[in-house]
Every structure is written in C-alpha cells, then in structure tokens.
C-alpha positions as a Python dict, from the first residue, in 0.01 Angstrom:
ca = {
    (1, 'M'): (0, 0, 0),
    (2, 'K'): (327, -111, 69),
    (3, 'L'): (654, -139, -165),
    (4, 'V'): (890, -373, -283),
    (5, 'K'): (1252, -315, -123),
    (6, 'L'): (1478, -130, -380),
    (7, 'S'): (1731, -461, -330),
    (8, 'I'): (1465, -662, -471),
    (9, 'R'): (1254, -378, -720),
    (10, 'I'): (1582, -345, -902),
    (11, 'P'): (1755, -713, -996),
    (12, 'L'): (1387, -815, -1037),
    (13, 'G'): (1296, -464, -1284),
    (14, 'L'): (1602, -590, -1473),
    (15, 'T'): (1629, -953, -1484),
    (16, 'I'): (1201, -836, -1650),
    (17, 'A'): (1354, -656, -1924),
    (18, 'D'): (1618, -916, -1977),
    (19, 'I'): (1371, -1141, -2049),
    (20, 'V'): (1140, -922, -2271),
    (21, 'L'): (1429, -723, -2472),
    (22, 'G'): (1543, -1031, -2589),
    (23, 'I'): (1258, -1226, -2621),
    (24, 'V'): (1164, -934, -2873),
    (25, 'V'): (1518, -930, -3017),
    (26, 'F'): (1516, -1280, -3069),
    (27, 'N'): (1186, -1306, -3222),
    (28, 'R'): (1230, -970, -3457),
    (29, 'I'): (1542, -1148, -3567),
    (30, 'S'): (1436, -1520, -3646),
    (31, 'S'): (1158, -1340, -3856),
    (32, 'Q'): (1399, -1152, -4069),
    (33, 'T'): (1663, -1461, -4164),
    (34, 'G'): (1457, -1704, -4006),
    (35, 'A'): (1773, -1858, -3779),
    (36, 'V'): (1882, -1745, -3418),
    (37, 'P'): (2230, -1681, -3426),
    (38, 'K'): (2353, -1935, -3156),
    (39, 'T'): (2646, -1716, -2958),
    (40, 'P'): (2389, -1402, -2838),
    (41, 'F'): (2143, -1723, -2788),
    (42, 'I'): (2318, -1848, -2591),
    (43, 'I'): (2500, -1556, -2400),
    (44, 'W'): (2166, -1410, -2399),
    (45, 'I'): (2003, -1722, -2151),
    (46, 'I'): (2309, -1717, -1910),
    (47, 'S'): (2210, -1335, -1822),
    (48, 'C'): (1915, -1502, -1761),
    (49, 'V'): (1972, -1703, -1548),
    (50, 'I'): (2241, -1511, -1368),
    (51, 'L'): (1994, -1253, -1252),
    (52, 'I'): (1722, -1477, -1173),
    (53, 'G'): (1969, -1591, -922),
    (54, 'I'): (2090, -1270, -771),
    (55, 'T'): (1687, -1172, -796),
    (56, 'V'): (1583, -1435, -584),
    (57, 'W'): (1905, -1443, -326),
    (58, 'S'): (1797, -1058, -332),
    (59, 'A'): (1468, -1163, -196),
    (60, 'F'): (1522, -1471, 22),
    (61, 'G'): (1895, -1433, 70),
    (62, 'R'): (1764, -1144, 380),
    (63, 'K'): (1558, -1351, 515),
    (64, 'G'): (1818, -1609, 637),
    (65, 'I'): (2081, -1303, 717),
    (66, 'N'): (1765, -1169, 914),
    (67, 'K'): (1718, -1475, 1145),
    (68, 'Q'): (2078, -1592, 1251),
    (69, 'K'): (2107, -1222, 1404),
}
C-alpha cells in the first residue's frame, strides 16, 4: 500500500482537524446559547480556507514544479 507523501498528509490532517473541531465547538456553543459568536466563527472560516489552500497547493504545486525541470 502506497502512503501519501508527508508534505500532503500534514496539511490535510490539520485541515480535517480544524474543520471537525470547529463544527463540534460551534455546534456545542449554539446548542447552549442559541447563537454563534460572529468573530470566532469568521476567524474559523478564514483558517479553514487558508488550510484548504495550503493543502491544495502542496498536492498540486509539486507536480507543476516537476514538470518545469
């Protein structure tokens, strides 16, 4: 079984952890108070987008660099 490269596994793991943890935390907060705090929610969305971008860049960026050589 071929493993995924470490340069892809680390950002992908961080991205999945960030998304799942954010969903759990904001679900728990909204079930207790009925409202989601806007500033932490916006920061969480931005961090998810940045981590997704890093993951995509590390997955597809290496192929573009290797084609140029």
